Short mmCIF file of C-alpha atoms in Angstrom, two decimals:
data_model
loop_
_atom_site.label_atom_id
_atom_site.label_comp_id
_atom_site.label_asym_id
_atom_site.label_seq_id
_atom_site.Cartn_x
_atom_site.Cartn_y
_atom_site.Cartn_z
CA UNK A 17 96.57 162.17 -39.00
CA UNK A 18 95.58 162.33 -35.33
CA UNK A 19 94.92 159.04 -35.40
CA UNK A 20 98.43 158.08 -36.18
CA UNK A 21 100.08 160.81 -33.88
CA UNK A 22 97.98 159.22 -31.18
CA UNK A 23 99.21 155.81 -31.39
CA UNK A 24 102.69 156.64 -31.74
CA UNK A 25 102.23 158.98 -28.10
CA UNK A 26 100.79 155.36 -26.89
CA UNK A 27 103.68 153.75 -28.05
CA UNK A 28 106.22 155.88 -26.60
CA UNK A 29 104.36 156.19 -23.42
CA UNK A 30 105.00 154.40 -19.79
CA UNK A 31 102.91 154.19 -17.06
CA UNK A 32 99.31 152.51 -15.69
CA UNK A 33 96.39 153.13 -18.07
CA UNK A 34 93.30 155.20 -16.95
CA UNK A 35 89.98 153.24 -16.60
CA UNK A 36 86.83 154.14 -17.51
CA UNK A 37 87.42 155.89 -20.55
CA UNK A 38 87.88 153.21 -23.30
CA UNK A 39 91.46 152.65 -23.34
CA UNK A 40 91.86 149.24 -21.83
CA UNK A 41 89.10 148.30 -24.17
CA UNK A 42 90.41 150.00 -27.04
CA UNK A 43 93.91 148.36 -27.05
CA UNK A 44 92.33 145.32 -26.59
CA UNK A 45 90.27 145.42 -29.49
CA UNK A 46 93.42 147.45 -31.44
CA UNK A 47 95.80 144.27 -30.76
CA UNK A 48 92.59 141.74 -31.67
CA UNK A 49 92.82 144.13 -34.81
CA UNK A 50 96.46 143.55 -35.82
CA UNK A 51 96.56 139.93 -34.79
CA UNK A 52 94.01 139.36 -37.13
CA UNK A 53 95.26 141.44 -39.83
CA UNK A 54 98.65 139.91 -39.69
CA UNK A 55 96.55 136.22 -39.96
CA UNK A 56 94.99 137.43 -42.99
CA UNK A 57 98.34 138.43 -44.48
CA UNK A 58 100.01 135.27 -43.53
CA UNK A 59 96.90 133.24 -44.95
CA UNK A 60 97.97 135.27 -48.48
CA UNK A 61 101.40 134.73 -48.31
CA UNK A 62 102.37 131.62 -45.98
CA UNK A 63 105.72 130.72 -48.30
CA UNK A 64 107.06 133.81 -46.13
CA UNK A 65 105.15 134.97 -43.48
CA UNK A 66 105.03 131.51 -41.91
CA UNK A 67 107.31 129.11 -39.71
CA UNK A 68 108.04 125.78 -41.97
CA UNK A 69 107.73 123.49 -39.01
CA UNK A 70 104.72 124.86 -37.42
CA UNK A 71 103.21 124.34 -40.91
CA UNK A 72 103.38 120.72 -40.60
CA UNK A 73 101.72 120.34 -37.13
CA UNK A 74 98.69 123.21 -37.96
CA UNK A 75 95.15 122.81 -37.97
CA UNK A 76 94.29 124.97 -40.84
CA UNK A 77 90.33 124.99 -40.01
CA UNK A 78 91.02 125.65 -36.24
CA UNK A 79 92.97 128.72 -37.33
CA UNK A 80 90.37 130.06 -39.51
CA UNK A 81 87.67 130.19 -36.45
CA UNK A 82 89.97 131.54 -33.82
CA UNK A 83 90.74 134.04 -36.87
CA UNK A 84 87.13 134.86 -37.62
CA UNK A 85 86.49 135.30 -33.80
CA UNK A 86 89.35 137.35 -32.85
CA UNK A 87 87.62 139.87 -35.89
CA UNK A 88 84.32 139.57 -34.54
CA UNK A 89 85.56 140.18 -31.11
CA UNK A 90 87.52 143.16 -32.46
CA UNK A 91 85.62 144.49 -34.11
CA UNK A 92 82.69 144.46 -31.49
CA UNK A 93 84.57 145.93 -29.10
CA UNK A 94 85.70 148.88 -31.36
CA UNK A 95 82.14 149.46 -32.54
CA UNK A 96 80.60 149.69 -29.29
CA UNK A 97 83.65 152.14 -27.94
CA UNK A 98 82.69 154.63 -31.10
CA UNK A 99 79.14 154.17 -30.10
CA UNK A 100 79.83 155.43 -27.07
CA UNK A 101 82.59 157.89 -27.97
CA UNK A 102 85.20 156.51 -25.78
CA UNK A 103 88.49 156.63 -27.69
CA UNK A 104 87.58 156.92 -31.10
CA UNK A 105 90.97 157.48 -32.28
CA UNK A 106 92.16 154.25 -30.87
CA UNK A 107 89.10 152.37 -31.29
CA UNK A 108 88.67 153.72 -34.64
CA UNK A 109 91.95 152.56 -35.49
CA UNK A 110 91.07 148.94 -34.47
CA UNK A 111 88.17 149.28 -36.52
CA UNK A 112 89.62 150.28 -39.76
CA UNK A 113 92.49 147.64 -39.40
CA UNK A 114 89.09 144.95 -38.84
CA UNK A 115 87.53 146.38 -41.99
CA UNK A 116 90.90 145.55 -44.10
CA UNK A 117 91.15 142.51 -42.69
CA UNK A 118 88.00 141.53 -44.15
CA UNK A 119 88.37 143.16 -46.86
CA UNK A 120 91.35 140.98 -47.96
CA UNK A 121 89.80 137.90 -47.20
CA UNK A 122 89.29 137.28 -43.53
CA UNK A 123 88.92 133.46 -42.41
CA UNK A 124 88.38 133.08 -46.09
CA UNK A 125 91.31 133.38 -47.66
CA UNK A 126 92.08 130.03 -49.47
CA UNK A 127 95.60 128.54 -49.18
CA UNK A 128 97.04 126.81 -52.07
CA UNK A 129 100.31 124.90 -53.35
CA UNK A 130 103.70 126.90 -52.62
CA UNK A 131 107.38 126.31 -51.94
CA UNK A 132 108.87 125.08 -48.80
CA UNK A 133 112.27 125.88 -49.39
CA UNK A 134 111.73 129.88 -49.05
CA UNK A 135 113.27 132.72 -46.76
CA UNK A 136 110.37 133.53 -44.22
CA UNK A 137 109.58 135.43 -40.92
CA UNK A 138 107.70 134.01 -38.32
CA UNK A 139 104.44 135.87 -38.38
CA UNK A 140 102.70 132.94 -37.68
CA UNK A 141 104.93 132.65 -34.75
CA UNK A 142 104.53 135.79 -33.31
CA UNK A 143 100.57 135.55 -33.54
CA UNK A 144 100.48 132.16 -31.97
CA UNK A 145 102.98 132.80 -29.27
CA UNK A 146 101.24 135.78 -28.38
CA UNK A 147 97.88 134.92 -27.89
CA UNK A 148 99.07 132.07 -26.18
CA UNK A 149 101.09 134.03 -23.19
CA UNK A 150 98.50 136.42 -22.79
CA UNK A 151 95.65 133.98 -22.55
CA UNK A 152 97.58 131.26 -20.25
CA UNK A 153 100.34 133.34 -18.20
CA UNK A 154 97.80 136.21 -17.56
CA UNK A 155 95.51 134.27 -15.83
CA UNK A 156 98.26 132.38 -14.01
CA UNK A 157 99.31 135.38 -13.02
CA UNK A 158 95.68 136.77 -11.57
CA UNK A 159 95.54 133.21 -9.78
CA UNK A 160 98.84 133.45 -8.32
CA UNK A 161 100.49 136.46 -8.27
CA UNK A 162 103.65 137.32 -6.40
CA UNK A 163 103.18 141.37 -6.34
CA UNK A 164 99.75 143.03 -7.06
CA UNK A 165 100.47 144.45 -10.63
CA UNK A 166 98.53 145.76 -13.28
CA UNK A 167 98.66 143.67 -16.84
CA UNK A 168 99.59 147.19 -18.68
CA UNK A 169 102.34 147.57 -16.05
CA UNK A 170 105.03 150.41 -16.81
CA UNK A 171 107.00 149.73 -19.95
CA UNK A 172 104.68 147.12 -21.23
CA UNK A 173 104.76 148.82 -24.65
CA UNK A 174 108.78 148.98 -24.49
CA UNK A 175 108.55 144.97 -23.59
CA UNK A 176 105.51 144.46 -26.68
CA UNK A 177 107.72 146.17 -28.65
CA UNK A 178 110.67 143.36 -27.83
CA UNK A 179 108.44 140.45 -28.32
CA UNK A 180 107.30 141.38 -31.96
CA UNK A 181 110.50 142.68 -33.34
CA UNK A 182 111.98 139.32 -31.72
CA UNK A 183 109.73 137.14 -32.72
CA UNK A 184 109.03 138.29 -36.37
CA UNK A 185 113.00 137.92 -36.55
CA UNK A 186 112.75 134.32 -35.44
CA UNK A 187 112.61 132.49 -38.98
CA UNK A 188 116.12 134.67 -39.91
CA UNK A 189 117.44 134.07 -36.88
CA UNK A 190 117.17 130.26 -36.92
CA UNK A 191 118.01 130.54 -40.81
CA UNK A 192 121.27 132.23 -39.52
CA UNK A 193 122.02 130.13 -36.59
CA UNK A 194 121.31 126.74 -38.61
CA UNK A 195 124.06 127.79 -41.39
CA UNK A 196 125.97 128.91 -38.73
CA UNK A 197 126.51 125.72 -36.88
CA UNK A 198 126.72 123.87 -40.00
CA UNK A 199 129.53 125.79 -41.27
CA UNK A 200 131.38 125.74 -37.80
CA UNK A 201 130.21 122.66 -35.75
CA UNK A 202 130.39 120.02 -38.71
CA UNK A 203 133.86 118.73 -38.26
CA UNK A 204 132.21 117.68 -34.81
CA UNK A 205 129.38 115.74 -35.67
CA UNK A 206 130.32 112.15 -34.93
CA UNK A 207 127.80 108.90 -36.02
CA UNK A 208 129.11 107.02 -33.08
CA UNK A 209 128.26 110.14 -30.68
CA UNK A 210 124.61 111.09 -32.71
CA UNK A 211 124.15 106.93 -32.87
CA UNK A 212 124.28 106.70 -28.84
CA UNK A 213 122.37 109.90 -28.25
CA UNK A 214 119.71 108.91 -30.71
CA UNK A 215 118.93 105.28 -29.12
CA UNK A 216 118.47 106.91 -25.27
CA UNK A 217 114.82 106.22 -24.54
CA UNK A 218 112.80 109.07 -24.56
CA UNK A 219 113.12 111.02 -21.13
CA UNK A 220 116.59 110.38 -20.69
CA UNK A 221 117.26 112.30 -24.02
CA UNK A 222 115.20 115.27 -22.86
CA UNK A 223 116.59 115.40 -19.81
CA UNK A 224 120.27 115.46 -21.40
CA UNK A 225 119.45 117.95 -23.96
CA UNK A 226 117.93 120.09 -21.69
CA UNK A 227 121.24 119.64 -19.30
CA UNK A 228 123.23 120.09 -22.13
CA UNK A 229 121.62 123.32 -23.37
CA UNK A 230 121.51 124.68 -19.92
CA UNK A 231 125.01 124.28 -19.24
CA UNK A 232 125.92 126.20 -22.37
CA UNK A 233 123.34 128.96 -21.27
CA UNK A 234 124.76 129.22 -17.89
CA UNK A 235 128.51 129.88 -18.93
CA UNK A 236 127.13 131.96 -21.59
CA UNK A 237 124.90 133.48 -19.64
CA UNK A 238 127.53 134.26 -16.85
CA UNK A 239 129.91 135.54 -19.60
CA UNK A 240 127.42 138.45 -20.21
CA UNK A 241 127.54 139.95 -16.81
CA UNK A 242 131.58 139.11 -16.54
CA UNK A 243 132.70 140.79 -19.93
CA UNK A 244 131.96 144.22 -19.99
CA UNK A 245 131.29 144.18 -24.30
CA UNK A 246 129.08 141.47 -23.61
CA UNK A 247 127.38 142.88 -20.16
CA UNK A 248 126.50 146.21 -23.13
CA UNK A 249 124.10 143.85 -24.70
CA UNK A 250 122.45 142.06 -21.65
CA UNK A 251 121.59 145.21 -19.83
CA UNK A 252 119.01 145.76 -21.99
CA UNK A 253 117.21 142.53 -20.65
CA UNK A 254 117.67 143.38 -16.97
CA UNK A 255 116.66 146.97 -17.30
CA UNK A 256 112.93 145.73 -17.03
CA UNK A 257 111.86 146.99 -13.53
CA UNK A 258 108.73 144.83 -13.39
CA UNK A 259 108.39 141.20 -13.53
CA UNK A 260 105.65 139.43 -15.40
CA UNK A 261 105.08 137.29 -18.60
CA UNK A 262 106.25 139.50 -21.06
CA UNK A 263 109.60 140.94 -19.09
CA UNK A 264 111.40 138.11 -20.67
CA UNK A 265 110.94 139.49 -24.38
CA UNK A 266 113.09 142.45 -23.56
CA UNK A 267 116.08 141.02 -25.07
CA UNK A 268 118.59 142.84 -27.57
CA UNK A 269 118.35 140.98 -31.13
CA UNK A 270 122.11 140.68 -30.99
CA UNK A 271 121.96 138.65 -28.06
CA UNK A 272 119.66 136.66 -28.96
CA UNK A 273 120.95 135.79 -31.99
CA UNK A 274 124.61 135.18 -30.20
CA UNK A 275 122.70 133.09 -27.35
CA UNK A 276 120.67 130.84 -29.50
CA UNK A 277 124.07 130.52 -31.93
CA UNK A 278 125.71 128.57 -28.76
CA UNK A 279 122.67 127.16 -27.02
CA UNK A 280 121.71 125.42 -29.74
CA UNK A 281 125.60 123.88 -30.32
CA UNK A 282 125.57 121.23 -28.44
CA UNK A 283 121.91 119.80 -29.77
CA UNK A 284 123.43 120.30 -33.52
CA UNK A 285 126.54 117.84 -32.69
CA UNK A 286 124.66 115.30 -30.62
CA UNK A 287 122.11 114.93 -33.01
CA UNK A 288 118.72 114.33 -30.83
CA UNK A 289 115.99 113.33 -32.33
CA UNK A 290 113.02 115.37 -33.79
CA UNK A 291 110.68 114.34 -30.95
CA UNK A 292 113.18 115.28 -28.11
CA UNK A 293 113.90 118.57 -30.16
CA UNK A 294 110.47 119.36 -29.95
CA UNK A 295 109.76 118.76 -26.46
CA UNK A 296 112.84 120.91 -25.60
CA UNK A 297 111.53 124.20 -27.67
CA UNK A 298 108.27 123.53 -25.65
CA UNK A 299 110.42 123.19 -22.25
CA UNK A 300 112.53 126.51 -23.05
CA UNK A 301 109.34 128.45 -24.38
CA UNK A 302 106.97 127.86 -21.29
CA UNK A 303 109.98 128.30 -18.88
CA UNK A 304 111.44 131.94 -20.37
CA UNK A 305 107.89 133.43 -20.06
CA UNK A 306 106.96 131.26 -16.37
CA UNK A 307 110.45 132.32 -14.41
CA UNK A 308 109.50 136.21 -15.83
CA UNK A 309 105.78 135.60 -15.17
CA UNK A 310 104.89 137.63 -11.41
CA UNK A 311 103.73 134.29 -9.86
CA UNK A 312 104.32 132.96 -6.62
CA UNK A 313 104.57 129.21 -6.54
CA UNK A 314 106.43 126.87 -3.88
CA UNK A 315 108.23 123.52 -4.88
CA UNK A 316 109.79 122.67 -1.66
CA UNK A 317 113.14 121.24 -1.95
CA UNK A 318 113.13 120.83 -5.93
CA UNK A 319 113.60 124.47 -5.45
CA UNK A 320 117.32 123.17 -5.50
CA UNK A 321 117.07 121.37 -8.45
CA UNK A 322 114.24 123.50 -10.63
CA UNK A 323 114.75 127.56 -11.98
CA UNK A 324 111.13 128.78 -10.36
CA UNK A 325 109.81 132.39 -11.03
CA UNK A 326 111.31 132.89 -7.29
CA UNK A 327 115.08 131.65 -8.18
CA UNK A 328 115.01 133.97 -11.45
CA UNK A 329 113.64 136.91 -9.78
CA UNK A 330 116.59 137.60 -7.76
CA UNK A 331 118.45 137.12 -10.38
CA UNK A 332 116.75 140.66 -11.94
CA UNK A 333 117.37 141.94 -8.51
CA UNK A 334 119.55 144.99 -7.32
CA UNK A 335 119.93 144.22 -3.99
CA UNK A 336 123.40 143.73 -3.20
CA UNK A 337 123.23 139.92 -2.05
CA UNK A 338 121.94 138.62 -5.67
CA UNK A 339 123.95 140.40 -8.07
CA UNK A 340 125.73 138.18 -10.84
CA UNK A 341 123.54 135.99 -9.46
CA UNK A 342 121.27 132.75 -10.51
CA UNK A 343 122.47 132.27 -14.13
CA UNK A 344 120.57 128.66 -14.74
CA UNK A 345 117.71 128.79 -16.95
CA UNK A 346 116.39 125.02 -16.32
CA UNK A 347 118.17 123.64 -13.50
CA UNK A 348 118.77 125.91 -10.35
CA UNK A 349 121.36 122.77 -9.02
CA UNK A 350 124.29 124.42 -11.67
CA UNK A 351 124.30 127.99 -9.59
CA UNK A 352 124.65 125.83 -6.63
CA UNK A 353 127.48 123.27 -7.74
CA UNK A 354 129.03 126.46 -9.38
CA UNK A 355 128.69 129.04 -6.23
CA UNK A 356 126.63 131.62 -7.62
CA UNK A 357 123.40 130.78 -6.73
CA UNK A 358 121.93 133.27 -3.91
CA UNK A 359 121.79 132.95 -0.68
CA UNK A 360 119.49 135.04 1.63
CA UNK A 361 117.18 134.42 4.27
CA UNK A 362 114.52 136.63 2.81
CA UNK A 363 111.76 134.87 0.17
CA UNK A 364 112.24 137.79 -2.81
CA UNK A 365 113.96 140.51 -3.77
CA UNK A 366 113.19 143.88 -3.10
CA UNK A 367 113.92 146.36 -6.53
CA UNK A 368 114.43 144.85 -10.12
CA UNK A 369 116.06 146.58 -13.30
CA UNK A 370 119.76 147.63 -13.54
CA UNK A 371 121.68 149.02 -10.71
CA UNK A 372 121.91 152.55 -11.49
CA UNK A 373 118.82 152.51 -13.97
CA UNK A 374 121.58 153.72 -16.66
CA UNK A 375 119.34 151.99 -19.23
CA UNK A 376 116.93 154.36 -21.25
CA UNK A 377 113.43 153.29 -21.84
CA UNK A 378 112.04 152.91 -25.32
CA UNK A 379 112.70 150.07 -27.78
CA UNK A 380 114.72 152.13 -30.42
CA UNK A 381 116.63 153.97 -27.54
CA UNK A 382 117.46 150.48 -26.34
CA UNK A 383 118.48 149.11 -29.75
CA UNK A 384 120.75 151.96 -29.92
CA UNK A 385 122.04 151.59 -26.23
CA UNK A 386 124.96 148.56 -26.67
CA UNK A 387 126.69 151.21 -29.04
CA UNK A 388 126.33 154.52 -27.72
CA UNK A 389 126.75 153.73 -23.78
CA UNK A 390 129.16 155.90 -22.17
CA UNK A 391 129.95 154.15 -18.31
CA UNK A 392 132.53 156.72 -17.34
CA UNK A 393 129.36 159.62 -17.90
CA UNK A 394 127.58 160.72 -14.98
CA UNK A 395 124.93 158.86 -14.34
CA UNK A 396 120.99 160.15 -13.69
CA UNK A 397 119.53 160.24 -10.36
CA UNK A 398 117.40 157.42 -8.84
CA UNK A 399 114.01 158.18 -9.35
CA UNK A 400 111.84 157.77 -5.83
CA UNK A 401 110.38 154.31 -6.23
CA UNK A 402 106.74 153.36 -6.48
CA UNK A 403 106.93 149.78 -6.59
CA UNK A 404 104.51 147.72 -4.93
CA UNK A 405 105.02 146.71 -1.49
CA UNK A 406 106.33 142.66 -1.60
#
């Protein structure tokens, strides 16, 4: 089908979309489409398709309206672009998925008993995560933005392709690190330790989990660019040549299942409460997305003490004075009591991605890359760079 052979092109493509013509619009209206098809399906089958403790905290109605309004919305937007022959094979698309999304169901769908206890993928995840990012860091973004940048920036569909495949694979992954940890860390759990930990007040405990986890990610984090096996994997993240909200999600599965294995360690054996848990996951979720995000904010001398958008840019930098570079996620002060945080009189960096560009673009090419990566070949040319002026 054209159709098909069209989408997959758009998939596979790079580059700045034309305007005018119905394909802003059209993918738009084509990712309304699948959000809302995916909410259908996870309405049907929520034992699997949905995250156990996001279950608990939903608001079942609340979901159903932003459900029936995303197909509304997509489906309006699809119409009117047939109407007006702009894109009919994308817009048509978008339509079609619409149609079998009501078809099944839509906001209807009831929801009855099921089991708790099941393997699942986070679909539910992935829908909420995503609508969130675009709808908050995108307009942070317009508000404040560091570079002038369009939202479907090159590679966005390389990066999309990262965030679903990631986040569908969160439920297995935290199914795989949980048993993990169990199986490896319990000798370590100690009441007296988990006792202590659990009576800190509140924002003490956050802070220390967060301190904690970040000290873990550093070393870990510095162990990928310092072992050459383990720099294979992490490439892949800092091949993305454009910073914004969804530059973050380009992260081999491998490493993130390693990462969040050793990460999450040291919250296992001290045994924080649910409440401080929470607030972490909130913490680490808004600041992977923010230090990616292309925003240009200024915290004065917390800069020391805070990882800003600024701090983690030059950490994706290739110019010379930030390489290995900046490995704190949460708290910029462990770069500097470690001596590797950058130092540089100018404000931001000048090029992102890898030095060398060795990485190929395209999610499956990138899957395959940790495996098949020759360093000793000759490497390709630097292309002549149209980045935006800083």
């Amino acid at each position: 089908m054209r159709e098909l052979d069209e989408l997959n092109r758009l998939s596979e493509s790079s580059g700045h979309l034309p305007r005018g013509v119905g394909m802003v619009s059209g993918i738009i209206a084509l990712g309304l489409a699948i959000l809302s098809f995916l909410g259908v399906l996870a309405f049907h089958f929520p034992a699997y398709l949905t995250t156990p403790e996001l279950r608990k905290v939903y608001n079942v109605e609340l979901l159903r309206q932003v459900l029936f309004w995303s197909l509304m919305s997509g489906g309006a937007i699809s119409l009117f672009n047939i109407v007006l022959d702009r894109t009919r094979w994308l817009s048509g698309s978008a339509f079609f998925l619409i149609i079998l999304a009501a078809m099944m169901g839509g906001h209807r769908v009831p929801v009855g008993d099921f089991a708790d206890n099941t393997p699942y993928i986070g679909l539910d995840w992935l829908i909420l995560d995503l609508l969130k990012s675009t709808l908050v860091f995108i307009l942070i973004e317009k508000m404040f933005p560091h570079r002038k940048q369009a939202v479907f920036r090159p590679e966005w569909q390389t990066d999309l392709q990262h965030f679903m495949v990631n986040h569908l694979g969160v439920g297995l992954v935290l199914l795989v690190t949980n048993h993990a940890l169990q199986g490896m860390l319990g000798w370590a759990v100690k009441d007296g330790i988990q006792g202590w930990v659990q009576a800190l007040p509140f924002w003490p405990a956050l802070f220390l989990i967060i301190l904690a986890a970040d000290l873990v990610q550093y070393w870990t984090h510095r162990a990928y660019h310092e072992v050459p096996l383990l720099w294979r994997l992490h490439a892949v993240h800092h091949s993305v040549k454009s910073m914004d909200w969804l530059a973050g999600s380009r992260q081999h599965i491998l490493e993130l299942l390693i990462t969040r294995v050793l990460v999450l360690a040291p919250v296992f054996v001290l045994g924080f409460s649910k409440d401080v848990i929470d607030a972490y996951i909130i913490v680490v979720g808004f600041q992977a997305v923010f230090n990616h995000a292309n925003v240009k904010v200024s915290l004065g001398p917390l800069k020391y003490v805070i990882v800003t958008p600024n701090f983690h840019h030059w950490h994706h930098s290739q110019d010379p004075e930030a390489l290995d570079r900046n490995y704190a996620a949460h708290f910029a002060f462990l770069d500097h009591l470690f001596g590797t945080a950058v130092k540089t009189e100018r404000k931001w960096p000048s090029d992102y991605g890898v030095l060398g560009d060795y990485v190929p673009d395209g999610f499956w090419k990138q899957l395959r890359f940790p495996f098949v990566w020759n360093p000793d070949a000759p490497q390709p040319q630097e292309k002549p760079s149209d980045k935006p002026e800083a």
